[in-house]
């Protein structure tokens, strides 16, 4: 891999979700957004804060296929913690990805497997996204991250 | 006679529960009029028994209701006889039935099945599956990037090895009407059979399978104000007569023994097991409901909604309508310069406006048009000009918000 490409990947993993922005901070922002439209608006806003993936990482290997939108997901181990970065062509979905990253990025396998993402999303009033879409719904992406956490580090 | 959508709307109890809903996903499924719900309930309350058992009167009532529904469907499609109507679970199962039954008996290695590039996956994949089993080849009739059909390619591909042409009456993804009459006539001259997928047509067009020259015509009940779980295969009597059964079971046999089994005549041969009886009754009620409307006025009403929508869309920057130069069913497929269809749909949902986004199970078509997904608006009889106005305003504001 070229130095420039490696740099881009480092940048993708250097997103603030699960790092500077934690679950409590996100919960607060979502709680403040009353109503469906306000939540959608906030998700679009959150998407702007996620740098996304470099073009070469938006490939078929990293693609979580779906009918309504496309999601790309990459993971790697770093010092016993799973690092997660993701992107989508849809801004609402990309906003939802920031929630998944906040829950899972930079965590140990144990923390990832124990976290109840559905309960958290339900508490944020986003339960409808759990039932949405075949293939690359939020559930499918969470499952993919949890599977990655079961692969041996390194 | 004009048609008052507000009066029609009163027939649909779902709107009592969601008075503010702007339902624009009718190409996926329509809402159900009270007449359909009542017919199913009435059947269960007054005539429920299994069909085709003549030993008691109640079963006779059930059989009369079920076979009466078959007659209603035959009239609706102008079939030559009710025996040409086979009840299936839906259009998908109807196509699978033809592919498996007619296909296995009539396709051999090197034969070709011509499938239009507009097709829903339900009119592609069954052909691929039977082609893999028989050694036949599936070929596409290409679609130009502007959504028009490549007629020249169709005609040049229409060689003697083509045994079947599978075409949709109207595209579910972009609405485009195929010139089915012309294509079917050309196919017949070349000696091929024609299957027409009418899923997007029956709720909007007067369909006459004999005038169309269809060898097979399929549709789903739930897209024409009827119940889910029921669909129709029309097949020409002489073709059905020679087709082997697809599924085995009760009700489809003449005589069964371990030495060998002989099969019932169509349509029974293709309806193994207890059929969807109440659903057939519900479907007949839906077709009766629709047939009582002034169909010309209904068509005019839906065209008027489309014209209003088209005019409004032209005023909103950054919107492209797919297949815009083609004659279309009352649906419009949109893409946006600066917004993802899914995101737009989420904001519309926030305002109680239901639309469909995605590839609409028509990936080859979307590839041909060079798009990843669209936002589809599709109308039914109960949609109003107010629905269109609310959609247009919400869309304009959403696109501004997402810009």
Tab-separated table of N, CA and C in Angstrom, chain B residues 228-356:
chain	number	residue	atom	x	y	z
B	228	UNK	N	-53.288	-9.729	-0.445
B	228	UNK	CA	-51.999	-10.360	-0.705
B	228	UNK	C	-52.215	-11.873	-0.746
B	229	UNK	N	-51.238	-12.575	-1.280
B	229	UNK	CA	-51.304	-14.034	-1.270
B	229	UNK	C	-52.126	-14.622	-2.394
B	230	UNK	N	-52.557	-13.781	-3.319
B	230	UNK	CA	-53.296	-14.304	-4.469
B	230	UNK	C	-52.833	-13.595	-5.734
B	231	UNK	N	-52.665	-14.365	-6.763
B	231	UNK	CA	-52.294	-13.804	-8.055
B	231	UNK	C	-52.914	-14.651	-9.134
B	232	UNK	N	-52.681	-14.242	-10.367
B	232	UNK	CA	-53.356	-14.888	-11.482
B	232	UNK	C	-52.358	-15.195	-12.594
B	233	UNK	N	-52.504	-16.391	-13.121
B	233	UNK	CA	-51.871	-16.731	-14.389
B	233	UNK	C	-52.982	-16.972	-15.397
B	234	UNK	N	-52.984	-16.169	-16.463
B	234	UNK	CA	-53.811	-16.494	-17.615
B	234	UNK	C	-52.916	-17.246	-18.594
B	235	UNK	N	-53.398	-18.359	-19.110
B	235	UNK	CA	-52.661	-19.076	-20.153
B	235	UNK	C	-53.642	-19.550	-21.206
B	236	UNK	N	-53.248	-19.465	-22.458
B	236	UNK	CA	-54.112	-19.946	-23.537
B	236	UNK	C	-54.421	-21.428	-23.332
B	237	UNK	N	-55.689	-21.777	-23.530
B	237	UNK	CA	-56.146	-23.135	-23.226
B	237	UNK	C	-55.283	-24.195	-23.896
B	238	UNK	N	-54.940	-23.974	-25.169
B	238	UNK	CA	-54.193	-25.019	-25.882
B	238	UNK	C	-52.781	-25.181	-25.316
B	239	UNK	N	-52.236	-24.131	-24.750
B	239	UNK	CA	-50.906	-24.258	-24.136
B	239	UNK	C	-51.011	-24.974	-22.791
B	240	UNK	N	-51.978	-24.536	-21.984
B	240	UNK	CA	-52.150	-25.142	-20.656
B	240	UNK	C	-52.418	-26.643	-20.782
B	241	UNK	N	-53.172	-27.010	-21.816
B	241	UNK	CA	-53.574	-28.413	-21.975
B	241	UNK	C	-52.352	-29.324	-22.064
B	242	UNK	N	-51.277	-28.817	-22.686
B	242	UNK	CA	-50.089	-29.656	-22.898
B	242	UNK	C	-49.027	-29.469	-21.829
B	243	UNK	N	-49.290	-28.602	-20.846
B	243	UNK	CA	-48.245	-28.328	-19.843
B	243	UNK	C	-48.308	-29.330	-18.696
B	244	UNK	N	-47.120	-29.815	-18.275
B	244	UNK	CA	-47.098	-30.744	-17.151
B	244	UNK	C	-47.346	-30.000	-15.835
B	245	UNK	N	-47.787	-30.728	-14.806
B	245	UNK	CA	-47.954	-30.067	-13.509
B	245	UNK	C	-46.612	-29.565	-12.999
B	246	UNK	N	-46.674	-28.577	-12.136
B	246	UNK	CA	-45.445	-28.033	-11.544
B	246	UNK	C	-45.300	-28.548	-10.117
B	247	UNK	N	-46.354	-28.359	-9.342
B	247	UNK	CA	-46.339	-28.844	-7.962
B	247	UNK	C	-47.349	-29.978	-7.860
B	248	UNK	N	-46.989	-30.979	-7.059
B	248	UNK	CA	-47.907	-32.091	-6.868
B	248	UNK	C	-48.656	-31.955	-5.557
B	249	UNK	N	-49.827	-32.613	-5.485
B	249	UNK	CA	-50.580	-32.555	-4.237
B	249	UNK	C	-52.003	-32.984	-4.478
B	250	UNK	N	-52.860	-32.576	-3.553
B	250	UNK	CA	-54.264	-32.876	-3.695
B	250	UNK	C	-54.892	-31.935	-4.703
B	251	UNK	N	-56.071	-32.302	-5.181
B	251	UNK	CA	-56.887	-31.417	-6.009
B	251	UNK	C	-56.347	-31.231	-7.423
B	252	UNK	N	-55.165	-31.761	-7.731
B	252	UNK	CA	-54.617	-31.546	-9.068
B	252	UNK	C	-54.534	-32.843	-9.873
B	253	UNK	N	-55.064	-33.921	-9.264
B	253	UNK	CA	-54.888	-35.223	-9.894
B	253	UNK	C	-56.186	-35.721	-10.520
B	254	UNK	N	-56.045	-36.659	-11.423
B	254	UNK	CA	-57.196	-37.382	-11.946
B	254	UNK	C	-57.306	-38.680	-11.161
B	255	UNK	N	-56.206	-39.439	-11.147
B	255	UNK	CA	-56.172	-40.713	-10.434
B	255	UNK	C	-54.746	-40.949	-9.959
B	256	UNK	N	-54.630	-41.342	-8.691
B	256	UNK	CA	-53.295	-41.579	-8.133
B	256	UNK	C	-53.142	-43.042	-7.777
B	257	UNK	N	-52.040	-43.635	-8.218
B	257	UNK	CA	-51.668	-44.938	-7.704
B	257	UNK	C	-50.159	-44.993	-7.717
B	258	UNK	N	-49.592	-45.960	-6.988
B	258	UNK	CA	-48.141	-46.041	-6.978
B	258	UNK	C	-47.599	-46.543	-8.313
B	259	UNK	N	-48.478	-47.039	-9.152
B	259	UNK	CA	-48.046	-47.420	-10.496
B	259	UNK	C	-47.936	-46.197	-11.402
B	260	UNK	N	-48.586	-45.129	-10.998
B	260	UNK	CA	-48.547	-43.934	-11.826
B	260	UNK	C	-49.762	-43.083	-11.553
B	261	UNK	N	-49.635	-41.800	-11.827
B	261	UNK	CA	-50.700	-40.862	-11.504
B	261	UNK	C	-51.078	-40.110	-12.765
B	262	UNK	N	-52.357	-39.896	-12.960
B	262	UNK	CA	-52.779	-39.044	-14.069
B	262	UNK	C	-53.338	-37.755	-13.487
B	263	UNK	N	-53.212	-36.698	-14.279
B	263	UNK	CA	-53.482	-35.383	-13.720
B	263	UNK	C	-54.780	-34.779	-14.223
B	264	UNK	N	-55.300	-33.884	-13.396
B	264	UNK	CA	-56.534	-33.186	-13.743
B	264	UNK	C	-56.290	-32.259	-14.927
B	265	UNK	N	-57.371	-31.843	-15.567
B	265	UNK	CA	-57.275	-30.847	-16.646
B	265	UNK	C	-56.984	-29.488	-16.025
B	266	UNK	N	-56.456	-28.549	-16.804
B	266	UNK	CA	-56.309	-27.187	-16.304
B	266	UNK	C	-57.692	-26.614	-15.978
B	267	UNK	N	-57.832	-25.718	-15.033
B	267	UNK	CA	-56.764	-25.131	-14.215
B	267	UNK	C	-56.363	-25.989	-13.016
B	268	UNK	N	-57.194	-27.014	-12.690
B	268	UNK	CA	-56.941	-27.796	-11.485
B	268	UNK	C	-55.536	-28.383	-11.443
B	269	UNK	N	-55.031	-28.785	-12.623
B	269	UNK	CA	-53.706	-29.412	-12.690
B	269	UNK	C	-52.622	-28.528	-12.057
B	270	UNK	N	-52.864	-27.220	-12.093
B	270	UNK	CA	-51.826	-26.287	-11.627
B	270	UNK	C	-52.150	-25.690	-10.256
B	271	UNK	N	-53.165	-26.251	-9.600
B	271	UNK	CA	-53.537	-25.700	-8.289
B	271	UNK	C	-53.494	-26.800	-7.235
B	272	UNK	N	-52.304	-27.305	-6.989
B	272	UNK	CA	-52.139	-28.364	-5.992
B	272	UNK	C	-52.429	-27.835	-4.598
B	273	UNK	N	-53.099	-28.660	-3.809
B	273	UNK	CA	-53.364	-28.268	-2.421
B	273	UNK	C	-54.549	-27.341	-2.319
B	274	UNK	N	-54.902	-27.006	-1.077
B	274	UNK	CA	-56.020	-26.087	-0.866
B	274	UNK	C	-55.634	-24.715	-1.387
B	275	UNK	N	-56.407	-24.152	-2.306
B	275	UNK	CA	-56.049	-22.860	-2.878
B	275	UNK	C	-56.375	-21.715	-1.912
B	276	UNK	N	-55.932	-20.519	-2.220
B	276	UNK	CA	-56.286	-19.340	-1.406
B	276	UNK	C	-57.723	-18.930	-1.695
B	277	UNK	N	-58.655	-19.590	-1.042
B	277	UNK	CA	-60.078	-19.460	-1.406
B	277	UNK	C	-60.624	-18.075	-1.062
B	278	UNK	N	-60.466	-17.693	0.200
B	278	UNK	CA	-61.011	-16.393	0.614
B	278	UNK	C	-60.306	-15.253	-0.128
B	279	UNK	N	-59.021	-15.455	-0.400
B	279	UNK	CA	-58.275	-14.426	-1.128
B	279	UNK	C	-58.788	-14.299	-2.558
B	280	UNK	N	-59.178	-15.426	-3.153
B	280	UNK	CA	-59.744	-15.364	-4.506
B	280	UNK	C	-61.061	-14.582	-4.471
B	281	UNK	N	-61.849	-14.839	-3.441
B	281	UNK	CA	-63.113	-14.114	-3.281
B	281	UNK	C	-62.829	-12.620	-3.097
B	282	UNK	N	-61.808	-12.316	-2.294
B	282	UNK	CA	-61.410	-10.912	-2.081
B	282	UNK	C	-60.932	-10.269	-3.371
B	283	UNK	N	-60.163	-11.021	-4.143
B	283	UNK	CA	-59.669	-10.480	-5.417
B	283	UNK	C	-60.838	-10.177	-6.355
B	284	UNK	N	-61.788	-11.100	-6.404
B	284	UNK	CA	-62.958	-10.868	-7.267
B	284	UNK	C	-63.698	-9.607	-6.827
B	285	UNK	N	-63.788	-9.398	-5.513
B	285	UNK	CA	-64.460	-8.187	-5.008
B	285	UNK	C	-63.685	-6.941	-5.429
B	286	UNK	N	-62.346	-7.050	-5.419
B	286	UNK	CA	-61.523	-5.905	-5.833
B	286	UNK	C	-61.750	-5.596	-7.310
B	287	UNK	N	-61.790	-6.646	-8.124
B	287	UNK	CA	-61.974	-6.432	-9.563
B	287	UNK	C	-63.372	-5.890	-9.842
B	288	UNK	N	-64.367	-6.374	-9.062
B	288	UNK	CA	-65.716	-5.826	-9.198
B	288	UNK	C	-65.735	-4.352	-8.813
B	289	UNK	N	-65.051	-4.038	-7.702
B	289	UNK	CA	-64.988	-2.638	-7.245
B	289	UNK	C	-64.401	-1.755	-8.342
B	290	UNK	N	-63.297	-2.231	-8.920
B	290	UNK	CA	-62.609	-1.460	-9.956
B	290	UNK	C	-63.465	-1.364	-11.218
B	291	UNK	N	-64.092	-2.478	-11.571
B	291	UNK	CA	-64.857	-2.504	-12.820
B	291	UNK	C	-66.099	-1.617	-12.753
B	292	UNK	N	-66.578	-1.358	-11.521
B	292	UNK	CA	-67.749	-0.487	-11.387
B	292	UNK	C	-67.381	0.974	-11.576
B	293	UNK	N	-66.090	1.292	-11.463
B	293	UNK	CA	-65.683	2.671	-11.703
B	293	UNK	C	-65.701	2.936	-13.203
B	294	UNK	N	-65.754	4.208	-13.536
B	294	UNK	CA	-65.589	4.601	-14.929
B	294	UNK	C	-64.085	4.523	-15.214
B	295	UNK	N	-63.686	3.443	-15.901
B	295	UNK	CA	-62.240	3.203	-16.062
B	295	UNK	C	-61.564	4.312	-16.875
B	296	UNK	N	-62.282	4.838	-17.851
B	296	UNK	CA	-61.701	5.928	-18.645
B	296	UNK	C	-61.476	7.154	-17.766
B	297	UNK	N	-62.459	7.431	-16.894
B	297	UNK	CA	-62.335	8.581	-15.996
B	297	UNK	C	-61.206	8.342	-14.990
B	298	UNK	N	-61.069	7.108	-14.554
B	298	UNK	CA	-59.998	6.776	-13.615
B	298	UNK	C	-58.630	6.997	-14.262
B	299	UNK	N	-58.521	6.567	-15.496
B	299	UNK	CA	-57.263	6.733	-16.213
B	299	UNK	C	-56.936	8.223	-16.377
B	300	UNK	N	-57.987	8.970	-16.678
B	300	UNK	CA	-57.831	10.415	-16.842
B	300	UNK	C	-57.411	11.062	-15.512
B	301	UNK	N	-58.016	10.600	-14.433
B	301	UNK	CA	-57.689	11.131	-13.106
B	301	UNK	C	-56.219	10.875	-12.777
B	302	UNK	N	-55.772	9.643	-13.009
B	302	UNK	CA	-54.377	9.312	-12.694
B	302	UNK	C	-53.408	10.067	-13.609
B	303	UNK	N	-53.810	10.257	-14.879
B	303	UNK	CA	-52.975	11.029	-15.807
B	303	UNK	C	-52.895	12.486	-15.363
B	304	UNK	N	-54.006	12.981	-14.832
B	304	UNK	CA	-54.034	14.369	-14.347
B	304	UNK	C	-53.075	14.541	-13.161
B	305	UNK	N	-53.058	13.564	-12.257
B	305	UNK	CA	-52.134	13.631	-11.124
B	305	UNK	C	-50.688	13.642	-11.625
B	306	UNK	N	-50.406	12.813	-12.625
B	306	UNK	CA	-49.057	12.762	-13.193
B	306	UNK	C	-48.683	14.090	-13.851
B	307	UNK	N	-49.642	14.682	-14.559
B	307	UNK	CA	-49.366	15.952	-15.233
B	307	UNK	C	-49.062	17.044	-14.213
B	308	UNK	N	-49.845	17.058	-13.113
B	308	UNK	CA	-49.600	18.026	-12.044
B	308	UNK	C	-48.213	17.811	-11.435
B	309	UNK	N	-47.900	16.533	-11.209
B	309	UNK	CA	-46.603	16.185	-10.621
B	309	UNK	C	-45.477	16.619	-11.555
B	310	UNK	N	-45.599	16.281	-12.836
B	310	UNK	CA	-44.553	16.638	-13.804
B	310	UNK	C	-44.343	18.147	-13.846
B	311	UNK	N	-45.453	18.887	-13.871
B	311	UNK	CA	-45.346	20.348	-13.941
B	311	UNK	C	-44.659	20.883	-12.690
B	312	UNK	N	-45.017	20.355	-11.541
B	312	UNK	CA	-44.411	20.807	-10.284
B	312	UNK	C	-42.938	20.448	-10.212
B	313	UNK	N	-42.590	19.269	-10.680
B	313	UNK	CA	-41.193	18.818	-10.616
B	313	UNK	C	-40.295	19.694	-11.484
B	314	UNK	N	-40.861	20.172	-12.616
B	314	UNK	CA	-40.055	21.027	-13.498
B	314	UNK	C	-39.633	22.316	-12.794
B	315	UNK	N	-40.392	22.701	-11.784
B	315	UNK	CA	-40.080	23.961	-11.080
B	315	UNK	C	-39.085	23.757	-9.937
B	316	UNK	N	-38.773	22.499	-9.627
B	316	UNK	CA	-37.842	22.243	-8.522
B	316	UNK	C	-36.472	21.923	-9.112
B	317	UNK	N	-35.458	22.718	-8.781
B	317	UNK	CA	-34.151	22.458	-9.379
B	317	UNK	C	-33.538	21.155	-8.865
B	318	UNK	N	-32.744	20.509	-9.729
B	318	UNK	CA	-31.983	19.338	-9.306
B	318	UNK	C	-32.764	18.051	-9.288
B	319	UNK	N	-33.891	18.004	-10.013
B	319	UNK	CA	-34.689	16.776	-10.069
B	319	UNK	C	-34.659	16.241	-11.493
B	320	UNK	N	-34.422	14.939	-11.660
B	320	UNK	CA	-34.513	14.333	-12.984
B	320	UNK	C	-35.540	13.206	-12.943
B	321	UNK	N	-36.402	13.189	-13.936
B	321	UNK	CA	-37.413	12.134	-14.044
B	321	UNK	C	-36.913	11.109	-15.066
B	322	UNK	N	-36.883	9.847	-14.684
B	322	UNK	CA	-36.373	8.809	-15.578
B	322	UNK	C	-37.426	8.398	-16.601
B	323	UNK	N	-36.942	8.094	-17.801
B	323	UNK	CA	-37.849	7.655	-18.872
B	323	UNK	C	-38.873	8.706	-19.230
B	324	UNK	N	-38.480	9.983	-19.074
B	324	UNK	CA	-39.457	11.076	-19.174
B	324	UNK	C	-40.087	11.193	-20.551
B	325	UNK	N	-39.419	10.666	-21.591
B	325	UNK	CA	-39.986	10.807	-22.931
B	325	UNK	C	-40.915	9.651	-23.278
B	326	UNK	N	-41.028	8.678	-22.361
B	326	UNK	CA	-41.829	7.496	-22.688
B	326	UNK	C	-43.246	7.626	-22.137
B	327	UNK	N	-44.139	6.887	-22.767
B	327	UNK	CA	-45.505	6.818	-22.246
B	327	UNK	C	-45.460	5.912	-21.020
B	328	UNK	N	-46.042	6.358	-19.906
B	328	UNK	CA	-45.847	5.628	-18.650
B	328	UNK	C	-47.137	5.339	-17.884
B	329	UNK	N	-47.044	4.314	-17.056
B	329	UNK	CA	-48.074	4.046	-16.049
B	329	UNK	C	-48.079	5.236	-15.088
B	330	UNK	N	-49.113	5.384	-14.251
B	330	UNK	CA	-49.145	6.547	-13.349
B	330	UNK	C	-48.124	6.431	-12.215
B	331	UNK	N	-46.863	6.433	-12.619
B	331	UNK	CA	-45.784	6.480	-11.620
B	331	UNK	C	-44.621	7.250	-12.203
B	332	UNK	N	-43.843	7.845	-11.318
B	332	UNK	CA	-42.682	8.617	-11.739
B	332	UNK	C	-41.495	8.204	-10.890
B	333	UNK	N	-40.353	8.056	-11.560
B	333	UNK	CA	-39.146	7.635	-10.878
B	333	UNK	C	-38.156	8.788	-10.933
B	334	UNK	N	-37.697	9.232	-9.760
B	334	UNK	CA	-36.914	10.466	-9.684
B	334	UNK	C	-35.517	10.218	-9.135
B	335	UNK	N	-34.573	11.004	-9.653
B	335	UNK	CA	-33.263	11.086	-8.993
B	335	UNK	C	-32.939	12.564	-8.797
B	336	UNK	N	-32.014	12.815	-7.880
B	336	UNK	CA	-31.727	14.199	-7.483
B	336	UNK	C	-30.240	14.490	-7.626
B	337	UNK	N	-29.930	15.725	-8.052
B	337	UNK	CA	-28.528	16.101	-8.245
B	337	UNK	C	-27.761	16.078	-6.926
B	338	UNK	N	-28.408	16.529	-5.853
B	338	UNK	CA	-27.658	16.741	-4.617
B	338	UNK	C	-28.218	15.997	-3.412
B	339	UNK	N	-28.998	14.997	-3.639
B	339	UNK	CA	-29.557	14.269	-2.495
B	339	UNK	C	-29.743	12.803	-2.865
B	340	UNK	N	-29.589	11.953	-1.887
B	340	UNK	CA	-29.800	10.522	-2.068
B	340	UNK	C	-31.290	10.231	-1.901
B	341	UNK	N	-31.851	9.403	-2.779
B	341	UNK	CA	-33.297	9.130	-2.679
B	341	UNK	C	-33.723	8.654	-1.288
B	342	UNK	N	-32.877	7.846	-0.653
B	342	UNK	CA	-33.240	7.331	0.669
B	342	UNK	C	-33.391	8.470	1.675
B	343	UNK	N	-32.460	9.435	1.589
B	343	UNK	CA	-32.516	10.566	2.529
B	343	UNK	C	-33.781	11.386	2.307
B	344	UNK	N	-34.092	11.611	1.027
B	344	UNK	CA	-35.307	12.368	0.713
B	344	UNK	C	-36.527	11.640	1.278
B	345	UNK	N	-36.568	10.315	1.083
B	345	UNK	CA	-37.713	9.535	1.570
B	345	UNK	C	-37.855	9.623	3.089
B	346	UNK	N	-36.713	9.662	3.803
B	346	UNK	CA	-36.783	9.777	5.267
B	346	UNK	C	-37.441	11.084	5.678
B	347	UNK	N	-37.073	12.171	5.005
B	347	UNK	CA	-37.664	13.465	5.353
B	347	UNK	C	-39.144	13.509	4.954
B	348	UNK	N	-39.461	12.878	3.836
B	348	UNK	CA	-40.871	12.832	3.420
B	348	UNK	C	-41.690	12.016	4.420
B	349	UNK	N	-41.099	10.929	4.896
B	349	UNK	CA	-41.790	10.101	5.892
B	349	UNK	C	-42.080	10.913	7.150
B	350	UNK	N	-41.168	11.787	7.469
B	350	UNK	CA	-41.384	12.685	8.619
B	350	UNK	C	-42.612	13.557	8.443
B	351	UNK	N	-43.044	13.702	7.205
B	351	UNK	CA	-44.263	14.482	6.917
B	351	UNK	C	-45.401	13.580	6.450
B	352	UNK	N	-45.335	12.313	6.817
B	352	UNK	CA	-46.419	11.364	6.485
B	352	UNK	C	-46.610	11.164	4.990
B	353	UNK	N	-45.519	11.210	4.255
B	353	UNK	CA	-45.605	10.952	2.818
B	353	UNK	C	-44.817	9.674	2.533
B	354	UNK	N	-45.508	8.658	2.047
B	354	UNK	CA	-44.897	7.342	1.844
B	354	UNK	C	-44.525	7.154	0.377
B	355	UNK	N	-43.236	7.015	0.112
B	355	UNK	CA	-42.748	6.724	-1.240
B	355	UNK	C	-41.757	5.575	-1.149
B	356	UNK	N	-41.438	5.020	-2.293
B	356	UNK	CA	-40.495	3.920	-2.326
B	356	UNK	C	-39.158	4.395	-2.864
